[in-house]
Every structure is written in structure tokens, then in C-alpha cells.
Amino acid sequence: MKNTTSGEDSIFKKKGFFIALYSCLGAVAVLALVMTLTNFGQPGFQAEDYEEEAAYVGADQVPPYMAQVDEEAWFRPRQTSPPATPQPTSPPTRSTPTPQVPMHPGLPDPEPTQPSPEPPPVPPTAEVVAPPPAPVVNFTPFEEGSRLLWPVYGDIAMRFSMDALIYDPTLVQFRTNDDLRISAESGTQVQAGAGGRVMAIGRNVVRGNYVKIDHGNGWIATYGQLADTKLVREGDVVQAGQLLGTVGAPSLFGSMHGYHVNLRVTRDDVAVDPYALLASRGN
């Protein structure tokens, strides 16, 4: 049989230890309670020392919401502020990365770019000397009281008339006429009545081939019904008596007058009677 005496002794020993421990703790608690009650009764002990400090507020300092309670406020719906509208935000700016040239292992690095060689200096060229300007050919401007040379000598086929109507055999009607028509043989030389500068060269149905010359001081003369106009060019300076061309076939509007020269003179764009300006045939 087993010996149970030693086991029971160990159990009693443990129970005795705990009983002694609890007895000590109880004695300590009782002692602490006695000391607290003893101090509470001392003259220097004030209960107000353990009260929470409070600030007393006067009647005039009571907030409005505490002075009067709105009982109906508990039943009103609570006002809520509308949700804030989200503001659009700009997307963040992304900087474009600089592409990098991949370097492949095993391949040689690219050769550095060699600067282009500077071009050789250009040797100085010889200075080009401009030719002297051609001398300006002047002419004597036509003046009031001066006389025009006859472009050709011949009879008057149709006179100048701006104030009265005269008969035109080509148009078969009475009309005014702003030029002078001088009869001449075909191929007769036509000369400039005075010095001047060629303004224009052309052709139309009234005067045929013509040369228009500025004689200066606002005087302009048009020499028409020429065979050709190859003897002068626009811008040329001509002198009195210089050949302008020869008499040619009449134009459509002058066909009934036969071969003739059409002479029209204006001063400041106003037609003037050429016959009054022509010199006498003896001069």
C-alpha cells in the first residue's frame, strides 16, 4: 500500500500558507481604513479641498441659449448646409522626359560628331566702279505764245470745234471735234511740233497709231494716223522737228477724210485749238 500521509501533509501546508496570507492582507486593509477615518476627524481637514473647483457665473453672464429653452426646437428638422461643390482641379503638369538613347551592351559607342571645317577666307574682289550716268537730254518747254511746227503741210480736212457742231462725213452726223485733221499723202514724214518727252505710244479706232508727247508746262500733243511708231520709244526726249513716223492709212473713225494726220493739243487736260498754235507756213 502507498503511503498517503506525506501527501495530506503537503495539502495542509499549502492551505495554511494561503490562510496566513489572506489574514495579513485583511489586517493591512483594516489598518488603512482606521487611519483614514482618524485623519478625517482632524481639525485641519476641509471637505472643500476635495471638491471640484467651479466658476460661479452671474445672471447677466448666462448665454442666451441657456437663459431660455426653446422646447419646440427639439421637434424642428435640423438644417443642414448643402454639400460643398467640388472645384475642378487642373491636372498636374507633367514634364516630358527627354528620350534617352539606349546603349546596347556589346555595341561600340557612337563616334562624336566632328565640327564642320570653316570655309576658306574669300579673297577681296576688286571694287566695281559704276559707269558715269548718261547725260540728261533736256528740252525747251513749250510756253504761252510759242508756236508749234506743222507736223505735215496740207489742207485742213476737219477743223477743231468745241463750241459749235460741225458735219463729220465718216459718222454722217453733226458733232463737236476736239482735234485738227491735216490732209497729207501716204508715207509723208510726220515731225514733232516742239521739244518734249514721249509719254505714251499706242493705237485706237479714232487716231490709229499715235505718239503722245509732253511738251512741258502742261502742254501735251498727240500725233495720230501714223503708219508705224518704231522711230521713238516711251521716255525718249525729242526735239522740235524730230521725225516721229510717216502718214499711214486712216483709222475707222477717220476713213472718209483720206490720208491725214490727227493732231490733238491739250493744256492742263483741256482741249485747245491746234490751228491757233501752228506757226505760219513761211517759218
XYZ file of C-alpha atoms in Angstrom:
283
model
C 0.000 0.000 0.000
C 1.044 3.518 -0.728
C 1.887 5.965 1.973
C -0.716 8.826 1.873
C 0.418 10.637 4.961
C 3.037 12.745 3.200
C 0.504 13.898 0.561
C -2.045 15.051 3.098
C 0.618 16.909 4.996
C 1.612 18.851 1.869
C -2.026 19.862 1.192
C -2.463 21.141 4.736
C 0.725 23.019 4.492
C -0.465 24.839 1.369
C -3.834 25.746 2.879
C -2.119 27.128 5.982
C 0.077 29.351 3.816
C -2.850 30.928 1.992
C -4.815 31.446 5.214
C -1.860 33.307 6.702
C -1.503 35.442 3.504
C -5.170 36.471 3.432
C -5.073 37.286 7.131
C -2.172 39.691 6.585
C -3.916 41.441 3.684
C -7.079 41.883 5.759
C -5.123 43.358 8.636
C -3.455 45.861 6.313
C -6.833 46.947 4.841
C -8.359 47.446 8.291
C -5.358 49.494 9.387
C -5.628 51.761 6.318
C -9.338 52.345 6.958
C -8.701 53.272 10.575
C -6.049 55.807 9.593
C -8.325 57.425 7.002
C -11.149 57.855 9.474
C -8.755 59.222 12.012
C -7.455 61.918 9.605
C -10.986 62.846 8.561
C -11.770 63.904 12.029
C -8.694 66.158 12.396
C -9.332 69.962 12.703
C -7.243 70.884 9.620
C -9.179 68.640 7.310
C -11.539 70.584 4.935
C -14.007 68.789 2.705
C -13.843 71.667 0.219
C -10.253 70.680 -0.615
C -11.562 67.599 -2.351
C -14.427 69.323 -4.183
C -14.010 70.275 -7.830
C -13.356 73.937 -8.365
C -16.297 75.681 -10.087
C -16.591 79.179 -11.519
C -19.773 80.927 -10.438
C -21.416 82.904 -13.258
C -23.785 85.797 -12.685
C -27.238 86.086 -14.167
C -26.060 88.681 -16.685
C -23.357 86.281 -17.930
C -25.661 83.397 -18.756
C -25.569 82.684 -22.534
C -28.848 83.329 -24.378
C -29.269 79.712 -25.342
C -29.234 78.753 -21.606
C -31.469 81.600 -20.416
C -34.497 80.467 -22.416
C -35.010 76.963 -23.684
C -36.971 76.587 -26.917
C -38.910 73.389 -26.357
C -40.172 73.316 -29.957
C -36.617 73.233 -31.235
C -36.485 69.538 -30.411
C -39.227 68.848 -32.994
C -37.958 71.036 -35.844
C -35.886 69.404 -38.570
C -32.251 70.158 -38.247
C -30.944 72.479 -41.003
C -28.042 71.097 -42.835
C -25.768 73.090 -45.098
C -25.631 71.942 -48.736
C -22.626 69.879 -49.637
C -19.774 71.901 -50.988
C -19.425 71.750 -54.747
C -16.085 70.258 -55.619
C -13.955 72.688 -57.572
C -12.353 71.334 -60.736
C -8.709 70.934 -60.401
C -6.325 71.162 -63.267
C -4.397 68.013 -63.934
C -0.829 68.151 -62.821
C 1.572 69.242 -65.487
C 3.882 66.530 -66.485
C 7.193 67.374 -67.919
C 8.065 65.430 -70.999
C 11.143 63.413 -70.244
C 13.981 63.694 -72.656
C 14.244 60.461 -74.566
C 17.377 58.661 -73.758
C 19.271 56.801 -76.410
C 19.553 53.227 -75.197
C 23.039 51.942 -75.090
C 23.170 48.342 -76.168
C 25.801 46.286 -74.455
C 28.294 44.813 -76.753
C 27.987 47.564 -79.384
C 30.583 50.319 -79.797
C 29.647 53.833 -78.641
C 28.703 56.250 -81.451
C 31.535 58.353 -82.729
C 31.437 62.016 -81.663
C 30.309 64.456 -84.355
C 33.217 66.307 -85.856
C 32.725 70.071 -86.349
C 32.485 71.126 -89.974
C 35.620 72.818 -91.215
C 35.429 76.561 -91.645
C 35.294 77.730 -95.269
C 38.453 79.298 -96.564
C 38.505 83.075 -96.490
C 37.223 84.698 -99.658
C 39.842 86.919 -101.222
C 38.730 90.516 -101.584
C 37.333 91.271 -105.004
C 38.220 94.276 -106.994
C 35.929 97.230 -106.430
C 33.351 97.568 -109.180
C 33.231 101.099 -110.433
C 29.807 102.100 -111.759
C 29.850 103.843 -115.105
C 29.063 107.522 -115.002
C 25.397 108.322 -115.553
C 24.370 109.230 -119.038
C 23.895 112.926 -119.554
C 20.280 114.027 -119.225
C 18.902 115.327 -122.502
C 16.706 118.299 -121.799
C 14.248 120.112 -123.985
C 12.861 123.608 -124.024
C 9.368 123.567 -122.504
C 6.559 124.950 -124.586
C 5.315 128.310 -123.303
C 2.325 130.577 -123.787
C 2.774 132.499 -127.036
C 5.119 129.898 -128.545
C 4.349 128.270 -131.898
C 4.183 124.638 -132.965
C 5.730 123.363 -136.160
C 3.288 121.817 -138.591
C 3.547 118.017 -138.287
C 2.803 117.883 -142.066
C 1.837 120.534 -144.561
C -1.563 120.112 -146.147
C -5.173 121.256 -146.296
C -7.472 121.117 -143.284
C -9.662 118.036 -143.657
C -11.670 118.744 -140.472
C -11.228 121.720 -138.165
C -11.317 121.982 -134.361
C -14.728 122.926 -132.924
C -15.878 122.556 -129.344
C -18.450 125.381 -129.310
C -20.439 124.519 -132.431
C -21.489 121.344 -134.222
C -19.755 120.518 -137.491
C -20.520 117.779 -140.002
C -18.476 114.564 -139.862
C -18.627 112.690 -143.176
C -17.353 109.470 -141.581
C -20.045 109.306 -138.890
C -22.562 111.119 -141.150
C -23.663 113.446 -138.363
C -23.049 116.843 -136.824
C -20.832 116.798 -133.736
C -18.088 118.651 -131.870
C -14.455 117.891 -132.687
C -11.501 118.184 -130.251
C -8.641 117.738 -132.773
C -7.325 119.058 -136.089
C -7.086 116.849 -139.192
C -4.474 117.815 -141.783
C -4.541 116.106 -145.185
C -1.270 114.532 -146.437
C -0.037 111.932 -148.872
C 0.631 108.370 -147.691
C 4.208 107.985 -146.415
C 4.678 111.708 -145.695
C 7.090 112.280 -142.772
C 5.496 113.468 -139.556
C 7.618 115.678 -137.264
C 7.307 116.807 -133.642
C 5.868 120.314 -133.289
C 8.163 121.142 -130.320
C 10.645 119.588 -127.945
C 9.328 117.226 -125.284
C 9.306 113.739 -123.772
C 7.377 110.773 -125.181
C 4.625 109.869 -122.685
C 2.843 107.028 -124.493
C 2.678 105.108 -127.749
C -0.486 103.267 -128.746
C -3.365 102.721 -131.140
C -7.157 103.249 -131.094
C -10.085 103.461 -133.569
C -10.136 107.261 -133.538
C -6.458 108.189 -134.067
C -4.935 104.918 -135.294
C -1.245 104.634 -134.370
C -0.291 107.632 -132.261
C 2.591 109.168 -130.270
C 1.768 111.264 -127.194
C 4.394 113.872 -126.195
C 4.640 116.049 -123.095
C 5.913 119.449 -124.293
C 6.164 120.897 -120.763
C 4.197 123.432 -118.739
C 1.034 121.305 -119.024
C 1.080 121.231 -122.832
C 0.538 117.778 -124.364
C 0.192 116.926 -128.071
C -0.964 113.667 -129.674
C 0.158 112.859 -133.224
C -2.111 110.261 -134.825
C -2.788 108.318 -138.074
C 0.868 107.190 -138.317
C 1.959 104.210 -140.393
C 4.129 102.936 -137.504
C 5.716 104.140 -134.277
C 9.099 102.404 -134.365
C 11.182 105.574 -134.510
C 10.631 106.571 -130.877
C 10.042 104.849 -127.546
C 8.289 105.824 -124.366
C 10.547 108.055 -122.251
C 12.556 109.344 -125.192
C 13.274 113.066 -125.356
C 12.577 114.561 -128.758
C 13.398 117.944 -130.218
C 11.279 120.193 -132.378
C 11.219 118.885 -135.977
C 12.355 115.343 -134.984
C 10.835 112.577 -137.113
C 8.091 110.584 -135.373
C 6.906 108.410 -138.274
C 5.069 108.586 -141.591
C 1.427 109.039 -142.622
C -0.456 105.760 -142.709
C -3.930 104.526 -143.665
C -6.735 106.305 -141.787
C -8.439 104.633 -138.860
C -12.085 103.520 -138.825
C -13.401 106.808 -137.453
C -11.385 108.876 -139.962
C -11.761 106.775 -143.100
C -13.801 109.396 -145.069
C -11.048 112.009 -144.644
C -8.481 110.048 -146.650
C -4.828 110.081 -145.624
C -4.221 112.717 -142.971
C -2.569 113.487 -139.611
C -4.687 113.762 -136.490
C -3.285 116.461 -134.147
C -4.812 116.952 -130.682
C -3.418 119.507 -128.167
C -4.408 119.954 -124.502
C -3.258 122.304 -121.788
C -3.848 121.041 -118.252
C -6.169 118.375 -119.738
C -8.312 120.978 -121.562
C -8.533 120.692 -125.357
C -7.040 123.671 -127.250
C -7.390 124.576 -130.946
C -4.129 123.363 -132.559
C -4.589 125.645 -135.582
C -4.184 128.732 -133.331
C -0.799 127.409 -132.174
C 0.660 126.434 -135.540
C 3.322 128.684 -136.977
C 2.822 130.256 -140.340
C 3.975 128.082 -143.215
C 6.677 130.540 -144.136
C 8.517 129.970 -140.824
